[in-house]
Amino acid sequence: DQQVKQNSPSLSVQEGRISILNCDYTNSMFDYFLWYKKYPAEGPTFLISISSIKDKNEDGRFTVFLNKSAKHLSLHIVPSQPGDSAVYFCAASAGNNRKLIWGLGTSLAVNP
Amino acid sequence: NAGVTQTPKFRILKIGQSMTLQCAQDMNHNYMYWYRQDPGMGLKLIYYSVGAGITDKGEVPNGYNVSRSTTEDFPLRLELAAPSQTSVYFCASSYPLAGAYNEQFFGPGTRLTVL
């Protein structure tokens, strides 16, 4: 049973436009959500997080929005750059359980 | 800081062979993790450790063993390798603080093929 779902395996956008990556979850006990970025042949690297008590967190070109009632979060990248081409993973954790539950990832291609 | 290092980067095993994947971190993190990633799939937790001498199973522990004798090292042992263990293995570490998100730092991965 997939508690964290990324329903779009891939996404393609033009350089300079907005990229929107989506993530849905089923466990209402999740209190932190994290986005990771992964390039081929490298390990994932942390990108941005959001607490369940917030609805938005912004870091430069990256903004994460959380809609708790819909159990949905999204990562916005504005403007998208070719170097953003990577696989993006959504992950979540609940309370004192430090384990992260991972989505399957969305492969983003930003075309020049 | 080297961060999280993993060796080897690549390995081909024959069915039934054994090997140890090495993982080390120099960030003095208390938590360490082993994940596997199969093609088109997310990360599955194999084992994790909350400190030296303490380990626990994750989602997919069968066929693997771990030990944590020091804070820095967290080797993953495969006994009797099977084709189903063909995957990319990632080691990670973290120092989770109360009331904060658990940012995990990952190594570059080990690509293992079992033939």
mmCIF file of C-alpha atoms in Angstrom:
data_model
loop_
_atom_site.group_PDB
_atom_site.id
_atom_site.type_symbol
_atom_site.label_atom_id
_atom_site.label_comp_id
_atom_site.label_asym_id
_atom_site.label_seq_id
_atom_site.Cartn_x
_atom_site.Cartn_y
_atom_site.Cartn_z
ATOM 1 C CA ASP A 1 0.000 0.000 0.000
ATOM 2 C CA GLN A 2 1.638 3.169 -1.261
ATOM 3 C CA GLN A 3 1.306 5.818 1.461
ATOM 4 C CA VAL A 4 3.108 8.435 -0.653
ATOM 5 C CA LYS A 5 2.120 8.615 -4.295
ATOM 6 C CA GLN A 6 3.647 10.457 -7.202
ATOM 7 C CA ASN A 7 1.256 9.664 -10.000
ATOM 8 C CA SER A 8 3.197 11.274 -12.824
ATOM 9 C CA PRO A 9 6.277 9.210 -13.737
ATOM 10 C CA SER A 10 7.577 11.967 -15.989
ATOM 11 C CA LEU A 11 7.167 15.622 -16.841
ATOM 12 C CA SER A 12 8.626 17.738 -19.620
ATOM 13 C CA VAL A 13 8.737 21.567 -19.565
ATOM 14 C CA GLN A 14 10.418 24.330 -21.483
ATOM 15 C CA GLU A 15 13.285 26.259 -19.959
ATOM 16 C CA GLY A 16 12.030 29.366 -18.183
ATOM 17 C CA ARG A 17 8.541 27.986 -17.582
ATOM 18 C CA ILE A 18 7.109 26.641 -14.335
ATOM 19 C CA SER A 19 7.504 22.985 -13.357
ATOM 20 C CA ILE A 20 4.878 21.570 -11.012
ATOM 21 C CA LEU A 21 5.486 18.186 -9.432
ATOM 22 C CA ASN A 22 2.696 16.600 -7.431
ATOM 23 C CA CYS A 23 2.562 14.242 -4.479
ATOM 24 C CA ASP A 24 -0.400 12.699 -2.658
ATOM 25 C CA TYR A 25 -0.399 10.892 0.652
ATOM 26 C CA THR A 26 -2.788 8.766 2.647
ATOM 27 C CA ASN A 27 -1.440 8.876 6.210
ATOM 28 C CA SER A 28 -2.849 11.867 8.105
ATOM 29 C CA MET A 29 -0.169 11.358 10.797
ATOM 30 C CA PHE A 30 2.609 12.563 8.500
ATOM 31 C CA ASP A 31 4.024 15.773 9.965
ATOM 32 C CA TYR A 32 6.979 16.474 7.696
ATOM 33 C CA PHE A 33 7.295 16.258 3.954
ATOM 34 C CA LEU A 34 10.572 16.403 2.074
ATOM 35 C CA TRP A 35 11.524 16.717 -1.565
ATOM 36 C CA TYR A 36 14.714 15.159 -2.838
ATOM 37 C CA LYS A 37 16.393 15.517 -6.203
ATOM 38 C CA LYS A 38 18.356 12.721 -7.828
ATOM 39 C CA TYR A 39 20.711 12.856 -10.787
ATOM 40 C CA PRO A 40 21.714 9.636 -12.606
ATOM 41 C CA ALA A 41 24.472 7.655 -10.872
ATOM 42 C CA GLU A 42 24.269 9.835 -7.767
ATOM 43 C CA GLY A 43 22.493 9.576 -4.445
ATOM 44 C CA PRO A 44 19.407 11.689 -3.707
ATOM 45 C CA THR A 45 20.025 15.154 -2.299
ATOM 46 C CA PHE A 46 17.673 17.095 -0.076
ATOM 47 C CA LEU A 47 15.893 19.982 -1.767
ATOM 48 C CA ILE A 48 13.189 21.455 0.454
ATOM 49 C CA SER A 49 10.817 20.442 3.223
ATOM 50 C CA ILE A 50 7.534 21.544 4.732
ATOM 51 C CA SER A 51 5.963 20.978 8.102
ATOM 52 C CA SER A 52 2.325 19.913 8.305
ATOM 53 C CA ILE A 53 1.525 23.089 10.262
ATOM 54 C CA LYS A 54 2.441 25.227 7.261
ATOM 55 C CA ASP A 55 0.911 25.517 3.827
ATOM 56 C CA LYS A 56 3.876 26.974 1.955
ATOM 57 C CA ASN A 57 7.642 26.985 2.128
ATOM 58 C CA GLU A 58 9.866 28.810 -0.309
ATOM 59 C CA ASP A 59 13.578 28.569 -1.052
ATOM 60 C CA GLY A 60 14.759 30.534 -4.047
ATOM 61 C CA ARG A 61 13.234 29.073 -7.206
ATOM 62 C CA PHE A 62 11.636 26.216 -5.272
ATOM 63 C CA THR A 63 8.312 26.443 -3.453
ATOM 64 C CA VAL A 64 6.397 23.626 -1.833
ATOM 65 C CA PHE A 65 2.667 23.935 -1.185
ATOM 66 C CA LEU A 66 0.757 21.706 1.209
ATOM 67 C CA ASN A 67 -2.998 21.135 1.166
ATOM 68 C CA LYS A 68 -3.726 19.028 4.237
ATOM 69 C CA SER A 69 -7.428 18.652 3.596
ATOM 70 C CA ALA A 70 -6.678 17.154 0.180
ATOM 71 C CA LYS A 71 -3.594 15.284 1.448
ATOM 72 C CA HIS A 72 -1.695 16.798 -1.445
ATOM 73 C CA LEU A 73 1.540 18.670 -1.870
ATOM 74 C CA SER A 74 3.260 20.140 -4.861
ATOM 75 C CA LEU A 75 6.724 21.397 -5.712
ATOM 76 C CA HIS A 76 6.941 24.432 -7.970
ATOM 77 C CA ILE A 77 10.146 25.322 -9.770
ATOM 78 C CA VAL A 78 10.190 28.796 -11.292
ATOM 79 C CA PRO A 79 11.860 29.431 -13.646
ATOM 80 C CA SER A 80 12.857 25.943 -14.701
ATOM 81 C CA GLN A 81 16.429 25.458 -15.897
ATOM 82 C CA PRO A 82 18.034 22.582 -17.833
ATOM 83 C CA GLY A 83 20.102 21.738 -14.729
ATOM 84 C CA ASP A 84 16.830 20.961 -12.929
ATOM 85 C CA SER A 85 16.428 17.864 -15.111
ATOM 86 C CA ALA A 86 16.464 15.027 -12.577
ATOM 87 C CA VAL A 87 14.201 12.621 -10.733
ATOM 88 C CA TYR A 88 12.296 14.250 -7.867
ATOM 89 C CA PHE A 89 11.177 12.188 -4.902
ATOM 90 C CA CYS A 90 8.551 13.133 -2.361
ATOM 91 C CA ALA A 91 9.043 11.638 1.123
ATOM 92 C CA ALA A 92 7.153 11.880 4.404
ATOM 93 C CA SER A 93 7.615 11.031 8.061
ATOM 94 C CA ALA A 94 5.353 10.773 11.090
ATOM 95 C CA GLY A 95 6.158 11.838 14.644
ATOM 96 C CA ASN A 96 9.066 10.176 16.416
ATOM 97 C CA ASN A 97 9.305 7.552 13.696
ATOM 98 C CA ARG A 98 12.350 8.854 11.848
ATOM 99 C CA LYS A 99 11.859 6.614 8.841
ATOM 100 C CA LEU A 100 11.003 8.326 5.580
ATOM 101 C CA ILE A 101 8.288 6.906 3.353
ATOM 102 C CA TRP A 102 9.141 7.546 -0.296
ATOM 103 C CA GLY A 103 7.147 8.085 -3.434
ATOM 104 C CA LEU A 104 8.213 6.451 -6.709
ATOM 105 C CA GLY A 105 9.605 9.679 -8.143
ATOM 106 C CA THR A 106 8.871 11.947 -11.098
ATOM 107 C CA SER A 107 11.448 12.383 -13.843
ATOM 108 C CA LEU A 108 11.616 16.038 -14.880
ATOM 109 C CA ALA A 109 13.091 17.051 -18.214
ATOM 110 C CA VAL A 110 13.663 20.756 -18.793
ATOM 111 C CA ASN A 111 14.197 21.428 -22.470
ATOM 112 C CA PRO A 112 16.342 24.354 -23.649
ATOM 113 C CA ASN B 1 33.968 16.379 5.018
ATOM 114 C CA ALA B 2 33.600 13.425 2.674
ATOM 115 C CA GLY B 3 29.978 12.988 3.799
ATOM 116 C CA VAL B 4 28.657 9.484 3.149
ATOM 117 C CA THR B 5 30.957 7.179 1.213
ATOM 118 C CA GLN B 6 30.111 3.789 -0.259
ATOM 119 C CA THR B 7 32.284 1.068 -1.727
ATOM 120 C CA PRO B 8 32.314 -0.526 -4.190
ATOM 121 C CA LYS B 9 30.560 1.549 -6.865
ATOM 122 C CA PHE B 10 29.783 -1.499 -9.010
ATOM 123 C CA ARG B 11 29.835 -5.218 -8.414
ATOM 124 C CA ILE B 12 28.743 -8.332 -10.280
ATOM 125 C CA LEU B 13 28.050 -11.400 -8.171
ATOM 126 C CA LYS B 14 27.199 -14.940 -9.071
ATOM 127 C CA ILE B 15 24.155 -16.594 -7.540
ATOM 128 C CA GLY B 16 25.014 -17.902 -4.090
ATOM 129 C CA GLN B 17 28.029 -15.673 -3.525
ATOM 130 C CA SER B 18 28.263 -13.329 -0.567
ATOM 131 C CA MET B 19 29.574 -9.808 -0.222
ATOM 132 C CA THR B 20 29.643 -6.810 2.057
ATOM 133 C CA LEU B 21 28.709 -3.320 0.930
ATOM 134 C CA GLN B 22 30.643 -0.747 2.874
ATOM 135 C CA CYS B 23 29.249 2.554 4.113
ATOM 136 C CA ALA B 24 30.952 5.226 6.179
ATOM 137 C CA GLN B 25 30.020 8.739 7.263
ATOM 138 C CA ASP B 26 32.143 11.439 8.860
ATOM 139 C CA MET B 27 29.367 13.758 10.033
ATOM 140 C CA ASN B 28 28.951 12.135 13.465
ATOM 141 C CA HIS B 29 25.379 11.202 12.585
ATOM 142 C CA ASN B 30 23.688 8.787 14.930
ATOM 143 C CA TYR B 31 21.157 7.426 12.429
ATOM 144 C CA MET B 32 22.194 5.376 9.411
ATOM 145 C CA TYR B 33 20.110 3.622 6.774
ATOM 146 C CA TRP B 34 20.365 1.181 3.904
ATOM 147 C CA TYR B 35 17.976 1.475 0.973
ATOM 148 C CA ARG B 36 17.599 -0.318 -2.313
ATOM 149 C CA GLN B 37 16.183 1.218 -5.445
ATOM 150 C CA ASP B 38 14.880 -1.018 -8.205
ATOM 151 C CA PRO B 39 14.288 0.398 -11.719
ATOM 152 C CA GLY B 40 11.261 2.692 -11.808
ATOM 153 C CA MET B 41 10.697 2.278 -8.112
ATOM 154 C CA GLY B 42 11.172 4.418 -5.063
ATOM 155 C CA LEU B 43 13.530 3.761 -2.206
ATOM 156 C CA LYS B 44 12.840 0.761 -0.022
ATOM 157 C CA LEU B 45 14.357 0.679 3.466
ATOM 158 C CA ILE B 46 16.337 -2.493 4.164
ATOM 159 C CA TYR B 47 17.788 -1.837 7.623
ATOM 160 C CA TYR B 48 18.481 1.148 9.784
ATOM 161 C CA SER B 49 20.413 1.982 12.934
ATOM 162 C CA VAL B 50 19.802 4.653 15.570
ATOM 163 C CA GLY B 51 23.273 4.358 17.041
ATOM 164 C CA ALA B 52 26.256 2.079 17.541
ATOM 165 C CA GLY B 53 25.151 -1.385 18.577
ATOM 166 C CA ILE B 54 21.489 -0.834 17.621
ATOM 167 C CA THR B 55 19.957 -1.990 14.346
ATOM 168 C CA ASP B 56 16.428 -2.670 13.175
ATOM 169 C CA LYS B 57 14.660 -4.064 10.140
ATOM 170 C CA GLY B 58 13.083 -1.914 7.479
ATOM 171 C CA GLU B 59 10.563 -2.899 4.810
ATOM 172 C CA VAL B 60 12.691 -5.434 2.889
ATOM 173 C CA PRO B 61 15.285 -7.033 5.237
ATOM 174 C CA ASN B 62 15.193 -10.614 3.953
ATOM 175 C CA GLY B 63 18.509 -11.780 2.539
ATOM 176 C CA TYR B 64 20.523 -9.048 4.245
ATOM 177 C CA ASN B 65 22.309 -8.448 7.520
ATOM 178 C CA VAL B 66 23.847 -5.374 9.092
ATOM 179 C CA SER B 67 26.030 -4.433 12.008
ATOM 180 C CA ARG B 68 26.901 -1.102 13.624
ATOM 181 C CA SER B 69 29.978 -1.406 15.774
ATOM 182 C CA THR B 70 30.987 2.249 15.390
ATOM 183 C CA THR B 71 29.163 5.518 14.776
ATOM 184 C CA GLU B 72 30.922 5.916 11.422
ATOM 185 C CA ASP B 73 30.417 2.554 9.735
ATOM 186 C CA PHE B 74 27.327 0.620 8.721
ATOM 187 C CA PRO B 75 28.149 -2.345 6.464
ATOM 188 C CA LEU B 76 25.445 -4.326 4.671
ATOM 189 C CA ARG B 77 26.027 -8.040 4.228
ATOM 190 C CA LEU B 78 24.439 -10.099 1.456
ATOM 191 C CA GLU B 79 24.507 -13.827 2.072
ATOM 192 C CA LEU B 80 23.702 -16.235 -0.770
ATOM 193 C CA ALA B 81 23.081 -13.601 -3.422
ATOM 194 C CA ALA B 82 19.972 -14.032 -5.591
ATOM 195 C CA PRO B 83 18.959 -12.335 -8.885
ATOM 196 C CA SER B 84 16.171 -10.546 -6.962
ATOM 197 C CA GLN B 85 18.901 -8.613 -5.129
ATOM 198 C CA THR B 86 20.036 -6.933 -8.338
ATOM 199 C CA SER B 87 19.515 -3.287 -7.505
ATOM 200 C CA VAL B 88 21.168 -0.003 -6.630
ATOM 201 C CA TYR B 89 21.951 0.248 -2.939
ATOM 202 C CA PHE B 90 22.111 3.567 -1.127
ATOM 203 C CA CYS B 91 23.442 4.240 2.317
ATOM 204 C CA ALA B 92 22.269 7.347 4.173
ATOM 205 C CA SER B 93 22.818 9.029 7.501
ATOM 206 C CA SER B 94 21.083 11.696 9.562
ATOM 207 C CA TYR B 95 21.018 13.453 12.916
ATOM 208 C CA PRO B 96 17.326 14.061 13.505
ATOM 209 C CA LEU B 97 16.473 16.819 15.948
ATOM 210 C CA ALA B 98 13.291 16.876 17.999
ATOM 211 C CA GLY B 99 10.556 18.801 16.257
ATOM 212 C CA ALA B 100 12.411 19.038 12.952
ATOM 213 C CA TYR B 101 12.427 17.182 9.681
ATOM 214 C CA ASN B 102 14.789 14.264 9.285
ATOM 215 C CA GLU B 103 17.133 15.261 6.471
ATOM 216 C CA GLN B 104 18.983 12.202 5.321
ATOM 217 C CA PHE B 105 22.330 12.493 3.540
ATOM 218 C CA PHE B 106 22.991 9.891 0.890
ATOM 219 C CA GLY B 107 26.043 8.199 -0.508
ATOM 220 C CA PRO B 108 26.561 7.786 -4.276
ATOM 221 C CA GLY B 109 25.225 4.236 -4.342
ATOM 222 C CA THR B 110 26.465 0.755 -5.202
ATOM 223 C CA ARG B 111 25.124 -0.857 -8.371
ATOM 224 C CA LEU B 112 24.899 -4.609 -7.794
ATOM 225 C CA THR B 113 24.102 -7.216 -10.410
ATOM 226 C CA VAL B 114 23.537 -10.857 -9.485
ATOM 227 C CA LEU B 115 23.838 -13.317 -12.383
#
